[in-house]
PDB file of C-alpha atoms in Angstrom:
ATOM      1  CA  MET A 266      10.024  18.113   4.636  1.00  0.00           C
ATOM      2  CA  PHE A 267      11.347  15.095   6.556  1.00  0.00           C
ATOM      3  CA  THR A 268      14.668  13.333   7.112  1.00  0.00           C
ATOM      4  CA  GLY A 269      13.649   9.670   6.988  1.00  0.00           C
ATOM      5  CA  ILE A 270      14.715   9.141  10.605  1.00  0.00           C
ATOM      6  CA  VAL A 271      11.703   7.492  12.245  1.00  0.00           C
ATOM      7  CA  GLU A 272      10.782   8.928  15.646  1.00  0.00           C
ATOM      8  CA  GLU A 273       8.429   6.195  16.807  1.00  0.00           C
ATOM      9  CA  MET A 274       6.184   3.374  15.723  1.00  0.00           C
ATOM     10  CA  GLY A 275       2.500   4.102  16.104  1.00  0.00           C
ATOM     11  CA  ARG A 276      -0.486   1.804  15.620  1.00  0.00           C
ATOM     12  CA  VAL A 277      -3.486   2.106  13.354  1.00  0.00           C
ATOM     13  CA  ARG A 278      -6.505   2.916  15.499  1.00  0.00           C
ATOM     14  CA  ARG A 279      -8.995   2.917  12.632  1.00  0.00           C
ATOM     15  CA  LEU A 280      -9.104   3.278   8.873  1.00  0.00           C
ATOM     16  CA  ASP A 281     -12.402   3.840   7.121  1.00  0.00           C
ATOM     17  CA  GLU A 282     -14.074   6.186   4.674  1.00  0.00           C
ATOM     18  CA  GLY A 283     -10.893   8.093   3.912  1.00  0.00           C
ATOM     19  CA  ARG A 284      -9.978   8.658   7.542  1.00  0.00           C
ATOM     20  CA  LEU A 285      -6.880   7.253   9.292  1.00  0.00           C
ATOM     21  CA  ASP A 286      -6.477   7.481  13.082  1.00  0.00           C
ATOM     22  CA  ILE A 287      -3.195   6.476  14.723  1.00  0.00           C
ATOM     23  CA  THR A 288      -2.182   5.953  18.347  1.00  0.00           C
ATOM     24  CA  ALA A 289       1.123   7.624  19.220  1.00  0.00           C
ATOM     25  CA  THR A 290       3.012   9.448  21.970  1.00  0.00           C
ATOM     26  CA  LYS A 291       6.238  11.167  20.870  1.00  0.00           C
ATOM     27  CA  VAL A 292       4.893  12.833  17.717  1.00  0.00           C
ATOM     28  CA  LEU A 293       2.067  14.321  19.799  1.00  0.00           C
ATOM     29  CA  GLU A 294       4.376  16.185  22.209  1.00  0.00           C
ATOM     30  CA  ASP A 295       3.957  19.528  20.419  1.00  0.00           C
ATOM     31  CA  VAL A 296       1.262  18.721  17.878  1.00  0.00           C
ATOM     32  CA  SER A 297      -1.105  21.328  16.455  1.00  0.00           C
ATOM     33  CA  LEU A 298      -3.919  21.109  13.940  1.00  0.00           C
ATOM     34  CA  GLY A 299      -2.502  21.385  10.434  1.00  0.00           C
ATOM     35  CA  ASP A 300       0.895  19.916  11.327  1.00  0.00           C
ATOM     36  CA  SER A 301       2.532  17.431   8.964  1.00  0.00           C
ATOM     37  CA  ILE A 302       3.435  13.927  10.135  1.00  0.00           C
ATOM     38  CA  ALA A 303       4.891  11.258   7.854  1.00  0.00           C
ATOM     39  CA  VAL A 304       3.210   7.838   8.149  1.00  0.00           C
ATOM     40  CA  ASN A 305       5.235   5.079   6.487  1.00  0.00           C
ATOM     41  CA  GLY A 306       6.846   7.856   4.497  1.00  0.00           C
ATOM     42  CA  CYS A 307       3.652   9.589   3.378  1.00  0.00           C
ATOM     43  CA  CYS A 308       3.093  13.182   4.496  1.00  0.00           C
ATOM     44  CA  LEU A 309      -0.308  13.563   6.175  1.00  0.00           C
ATOM     45  CA  THR A 310      -1.985  16.568   7.807  1.00  0.00           C
ATOM     46  CA  VAL A 311      -3.211  16.405  11.395  1.00  0.00           C
ATOM     47  CA  VAL A 312      -6.945  17.203  11.332  1.00  0.00           C
ATOM     48  CA  GLU A 313      -7.821  16.000  14.844  1.00  0.00           C
ATOM     49  CA  PHE A 314      -5.959  14.679  17.873  1.00  0.00           C
ATOM     50  CA  GLY A 315      -6.463  13.461  21.433  1.00  0.00           C
ATOM     51  CA  PRO A 316      -4.204  12.536  24.378  1.00  0.00           C
ATOM     52  CA  ASP A 317      -2.759   9.445  22.678  1.00  0.00           C
ATOM     53  CA  TRP A 318      -3.946   9.568  19.059  1.00  0.00           C
ATOM     54  CA  TRP A 319      -4.236  11.751  15.980  1.00  0.00           C
ATOM     55  CA  GLY A 320      -6.188  11.579  12.754  1.00  0.00           C
ATOM     56  CA  ALA A 321      -5.700  12.487   9.091  1.00  0.00           C
ATOM     57  CA  ASP A 322      -7.911  12.522   6.031  1.00  0.00           C
ATOM     58  CA  LEU A 323      -6.782  10.381   3.076  1.00  0.00           C
ATOM     59  CA  SER A 324      -7.457  11.538  -0.465  1.00  0.00           C
ATOM     60  CA  PRO A 325      -8.201   9.039  -3.254  1.00  0.00           C
ATOM     61  CA  GLU A 326      -4.738   9.878  -4.680  1.00  0.00           C
ATOM     62  CA  THR A 327      -3.075   8.912  -1.386  1.00  0.00           C
ATOM     63  CA  LEU A 328      -4.985   5.639  -1.173  1.00  0.00           C
ATOM     64  CA  GLU A 329      -4.132   4.804  -4.789  1.00  0.00           C
ATOM     65  CA  ARG A 330      -0.421   5.597  -4.607  1.00  0.00           C
ATOM     66  CA  THR A 331       0.421   4.098  -1.181  1.00  0.00           C
ATOM     67  CA  GLY A 332      -0.149   0.842   0.657  1.00  0.00           C
ATOM     68  CA  PHE A 333      -2.581   2.457   3.105  1.00  0.00           C
ATOM     69  CA  ALA A 334      -5.634   0.665   1.728  1.00  0.00           C
ATOM     70  CA  ARG A 335      -4.196  -2.593   3.097  1.00  0.00           C
ATOM     71  CA  LEU A 336      -3.713  -1.292   6.652  1.00  0.00           C
ATOM     72  CA  VAL A 337      -5.911  -2.748   9.393  1.00  0.00           C
ATOM     73  CA  SER A 338      -6.501  -1.807  13.004  1.00  0.00           C
ATOM     74  CA  GLY A 339      -3.458  -2.644  15.127  1.00  0.00           C
ATOM     75  CA  ASP A 340      -0.895  -2.467  12.311  1.00  0.00           C
ATOM     76  CA  ALA A 341       2.366  -0.752  13.235  1.00  0.00           C
ATOM     77  CA  VAL A 342       3.391   2.331  11.226  1.00  0.00           C
ATOM     78  CA  ASN A 343       6.542   4.472  11.130  1.00  0.00           C
ATOM     79  CA  LEU A 344       6.024   8.070  12.284  1.00  0.00           C
ATOM     80  CA  GLU A 345       8.123  11.215  11.853  1.00  0.00           C
ATOM     81  CA  ARG A 346       7.266  14.866  12.457  1.00  0.00           C
ATOM     82  CA  ALA A 347       8.248  17.476   9.883  1.00  0.00           C
ATOM     83  CA  VAL A 348      11.836  18.650  10.300  1.00  0.00           C
ATOM     84  CA  ARG A 349      12.616  21.998  11.895  1.00  0.00           C
ATOM     85  CA  ALA A 350      15.174  24.303  10.288  1.00  0.00           C
ATOM     86  CA  GLN A 351      17.525  23.890  13.268  1.00  0.00           C
ATOM     87  CA  ASP A 352      17.323  20.061  13.423  1.00  0.00           C
ATOM     88  CA  ARG A 353      20.169  17.760  12.405  1.00  0.00           C
ATOM     89  CA  LEU A 354      19.549  16.227   8.986  1.00  0.00           C
ATOM     90  CA  GLY A 355      20.437  12.648   9.889  1.00  0.00           C
ATOM     91  CA  GLY A 356      18.988  11.011   6.794  1.00  0.00           C
ATOM     92  CA  HIS A 357      18.282  12.766   3.482  1.00  0.00           C
ATOM     93  CA  LEU A 358      15.673  15.245   2.271  1.00  0.00           C
ATOM     94  CA  VAL A 359      12.383  13.348   2.208  1.00  0.00           C
ATOM     95  CA  GLN A 360       9.277  15.062   0.888  1.00  0.00           C
ATOM     96  CA  GLY A 361       6.750  12.537   2.139  1.00  0.00           C
ATOM     97  CA  HIS A 362       5.358  12.215  -1.393  1.00  0.00           C
ATOM     98  CA  VAL A 363       5.190   8.484  -2.056  1.00  0.00           C
ATOM     99  CA  ASP A 364       6.142   7.567  -5.629  1.00  0.00           C
ATOM    100  CA  GLY A 365       4.838   4.010  -5.610  1.00  0.00           C
ATOM    101  CA  VAL A 366       4.630   0.683  -3.838  1.00  0.00           C
ATOM    102  CA  GLY A 367       7.454  -1.871  -3.770  1.00  0.00           C
ATOM    103  CA  ARG A 368       7.452  -5.542  -2.768  1.00  0.00           C
ATOM    104  CA  VAL A 369       9.854  -7.157  -0.306  1.00  0.00           C
ATOM    105  CA  ILE A 370      11.848  -9.967  -1.918  1.00  0.00           C
ATOM    106  CA  GLU A 371      14.219 -10.634   0.979  1.00  0.00           C
ATOM    107  CA  ALA A 372      13.873  -9.509   4.610  1.00  0.00           C
ATOM    108  CA  VAL A 373      16.421  -7.633   6.735  1.00  0.00           C
ATOM    109  CA  PRO A 374      19.314  -7.371   7.318  1.00  0.00           C
ATOM    110  CA  ASP A 375      19.935  -7.495   3.550  1.00  0.00           C
ATOM    111  CA  LEU A 376      16.603  -6.013   2.539  1.00  0.00           C
ATOM    112  CA  HIS A 377      15.831  -6.595  -1.139  1.00  0.00           C
ATOM    113  CA  VAL A 378      12.895  -4.688  -2.594  1.00  0.00           C
ATOM    114  CA  GLU A 379      11.319  -5.062  -6.019  1.00  0.00           C
ATOM    115  CA  LEU A 380      10.305  -1.766  -7.615  1.00  0.00           C
ATOM    116  CA  PRO A 381       7.768  -0.841 -10.261  1.00  0.00           C
ATOM    117  CA  HIS A 382       9.546  -0.563 -13.600  1.00  0.00           C
ATOM    118  CA  THR A 383       8.893   3.201 -13.746  1.00  0.00           C
ATOM    119  CA  LEU A 384      10.952   3.848 -10.577  1.00  0.00           C
ATOM    120  CA  ARG A 385      14.003   1.652 -11.245  1.00  0.00           C
ATOM    121  CA  ARG A 386      15.850   4.332 -13.237  1.00  0.00           C
ATOM    122  CA  TYR A 387      16.113   6.536 -10.130  1.00  0.00           C
ATOM    123  CA  VAL A 388      18.068   3.966  -8.099  1.00  0.00           C
ATOM    124  CA  VAL A 389      21.864   4.290  -8.009  1.00  0.00           C
ATOM    125  CA  GLU A 390      24.544   2.620  -5.920  1.00  0.00           C
ATOM    126  CA  LYS A 391      25.079   4.545  -2.656  1.00  0.00           C
ATOM    127  CA  GLY A 392      22.122   6.768  -3.499  1.00  0.00           C
ATOM    128  CA  SER A 393      19.308   7.548  -1.059  1.00  0.00           C
ATOM    129  CA  ILE A 394      15.881   5.915  -1.068  1.00  0.00           C
ATOM    130  CA  THR A 395      12.986   5.920   1.391  1.00  0.00           C
ATOM    131  CA  VAL A 396      11.211   2.677   2.319  1.00  0.00           C
ATOM    132  CA  ASP A 397       8.099   3.091   4.492  1.00  0.00           C
ATOM    133  CA  GLY A 398       9.497   6.459   5.580  1.00  0.00           C
ATOM    134  CA  VAL A 399      12.958   5.165   6.518  1.00  0.00           C
ATOM    135  CA  SER A 400      15.954   6.867   4.897  1.00  0.00           C
ATOM    136  CA  LEU A 401      18.248   4.172   3.511  1.00  0.00           C
ATOM    137  CA  THR A 402      21.352   3.948   1.338  1.00  0.00           C
ATOM    138  CA  VAL A 403      21.215   1.708  -1.722  1.00  0.00           C
ATOM    139  CA  VAL A 404      23.835  -1.044  -1.543  1.00  0.00           C
ATOM    140  CA  GLN A 405      23.167  -2.341  -5.023  1.00  0.00           C
ATOM    141  CA  PRO A 406      20.615  -1.715  -7.753  1.00  0.00           C
ATOM    142  CA  THR A 407      19.243  -5.005  -9.070  1.00  0.00           C
ATOM    143  CA  GLU A 408      17.394  -5.980 -12.217  1.00  0.00           C
ATOM    144  CA  ALA A 409      14.111  -5.847 -10.298  1.00  0.00           C
ATOM    145  CA  GLY A 410      14.839  -3.171  -7.685  1.00  0.00           C
ATOM    146  CA  PHE A 411      17.551  -2.658  -5.054  1.00  0.00           C
ATOM    147  CA  THR A 412      19.171  -3.949  -1.875  1.00  0.00           C
ATOM    148  CA  VAL A 413      19.921  -2.046   1.333  1.00  0.00           C
ATOM    149  CA  ALA A 414      21.733  -3.060   4.512  1.00  0.00           C
ATOM    150  CA  VAL A 415      19.486  -2.552   7.545  1.00  0.00           C
ATOM    151  CA  ILE A 416      21.337  -2.322  10.850  1.00  0.00           C
ATOM    152  CA  PRO A 417      19.817  -4.047  13.931  1.00  0.00           C
ATOM    153  CA  HIS A 418      18.833  -0.712  15.516  1.00  0.00           C
ATOM    154  CA  THR A 419      16.807   0.341  12.471  1.00  0.00           C
ATOM    155  CA  ALA A 420      15.168  -3.085  12.287  1.00  0.00           C
ATOM    156  CA  GLN A 421      14.181  -2.797  15.946  1.00  0.00           C
ATOM    157  CA  VAL A 422      12.782   0.739  16.010  1.00  0.00           C
ATOM    158  CA  THR A 423      10.951   0.706  12.641  1.00  0.00           C
ATOM    159  CA  THR A 424       8.539  -1.609  10.878  1.00  0.00           C
ATOM    160  CA  LEU A 425      11.300  -2.806   8.540  1.00  0.00           C
ATOM    161  CA  GLY A 426      12.250  -5.470  11.080  1.00  0.00           C
ATOM    162  CA  THR A 427       8.819  -7.070  10.699  1.00  0.00           C
ATOM    163  CA  ARG A 428       8.630  -7.039   6.901  1.00  0.00           C
ATOM    164  CA  VAL A 429       8.664 -10.457   5.217  1.00  0.00           C
ATOM    165  CA  PRO A 430       8.795 -11.493   1.545  1.00  0.00           C
ATOM    166  CA  ASN A 431       5.782 -10.279  -0.464  1.00  0.00           C
ATOM    167  CA  ASP A 432       4.982  -7.469   2.005  1.00  0.00           C
ATOM    168  CA  LEU A 433       4.286  -4.178   0.252  1.00  0.00           C
ATOM    169  CA  VAL A 434       6.175  -1.014   1.220  1.00  0.00           C
ATOM    170  CA  ASN A 435       5.830   2.668   0.324  1.00  0.00           C
ATOM    171  CA  ILE A 436       8.698   3.987  -1.796  1.00  0.00           C
ATOM    172  CA  GLU A 437       9.939   7.536  -2.307  1.00  0.00           C
ATOM    173  CA  VAL A 438      12.905   7.901  -4.636  1.00  0.00           C
ATOM    174  CA  ASP A 439      15.392  10.742  -4.296  1.00  0.00           C
ATOM    175  CA  ALA A 440      13.639  13.956  -5.362  1.00  0.00           C
ATOM    176  CA  ILE A 441      16.889  15.356  -6.765  1.00  0.00           C
ATOM    177  CA  ALA A 442      17.007  12.543  -9.326  1.00  0.00           C
ATOM    178  CA  LYS A 443      13.502  13.408 -10.502  1.00  0.00           C
ATOM    179  CA  TYR A 444      14.338  17.110 -10.821  1.00  0.00           C
ATOM    180  CA  VAL A 445      17.511  16.343 -12.785  1.00  0.00           C
ATOM    181  CA  GLU A 446      15.547  14.091 -15.115  1.00  0.00           C
ATOM    182  CA  GLN A 447      12.947  16.819 -15.656  1.00  0.00           C
ATOM    183  CA  LEU A 448      15.622  19.410 -16.426  1.00  0.00           C
ATOM    184  CA  MET A 449      17.418  17.073 -18.821  1.00  0.00           C
ATOM    185  CA  THR A 450      14.207  16.446 -20.735  1.00  0.00           C
ATOM    186  CA  ALA A 451      12.889  20.028 -20.534  1.00  0.00           C
ATOM    187  CA  SER A 452      12.893  20.350 -24.302  1.00  0.00           C
ATOM    188  CA  SER A 453      10.653  17.306 -24.587  1.00  0.00           C
ATOM    189  CA  PRO A 454       6.894  17.638 -24.136  1.00  0.00           C
ATOM    190  CA  VAL A 455       5.692  16.620 -20.692  1.00  0.00           C
ATOM    191  CA  THR A 456       3.315  13.683 -20.687  1.00  0.00           C
ATOM    192  CA  PRO A 457       1.000  12.815 -17.803  1.00  0.00           C
ATOM    193  CA  THR A 458       2.103   9.913 -15.639  1.00  0.00           C
ATOM    194  CA  THR A 459       0.037   7.400 -13.768  1.00  0.00           C
ATOM    195  CA  PRO A 460       0.792   6.368 -10.181  1.00  0.00           C
ATOM    196  CA  ALA A 461       3.594   3.824  -9.979  1.00  0.00           C
ATOM    197  CA  THR A 462       2.286   0.587  -8.576  1.00  0.00           C
ATOM    198  CA  GLN A 463       3.867  -2.804  -8.205  1.00  0.00           C
ATOM    199  CA  GLU A 464       3.855  -4.781 -11.453  1.00  0.00           C
TER     200      GLU A 464
END
């Protein structure tokens, strides 16, 4: 579980054959094999690490549902370690399970993101949403997605400050909304869903 408060920006060291290595410092301070670290909002497991880097294996599901396949060496990524029980919950409860990929329509400070049609129903005014691992509050749902107000500090210490129109971003909607929907439709048969990708 995460909070959506990014601890540092790391850099892609390499990405090939289902393996992602990232250079970092802060998230390595107390790292152990098997730990969870969110990368652009996606929970990954540490399978190897060195003095200034760590690596994770990427499943086909992860590559299909996130924007990781488009990462290249040197790209900046948002990093956050899993939350401890005694930590302050500064953002909202983030699972690190990316629901789909959105597209930037307008850059910060008034970030406007287009969502896949299948995710738009989970967006409500003043609700929580995670963009590339950053916990944000929806200012306004739009016909195509949503807007959020990104303060200068967040733009500076996360990758959101570098996003430009047509950039793709990982999206995790509020898990509570998905659970409520499931409970409300419990009497209906469950049908398999396909990963939500940008339309």
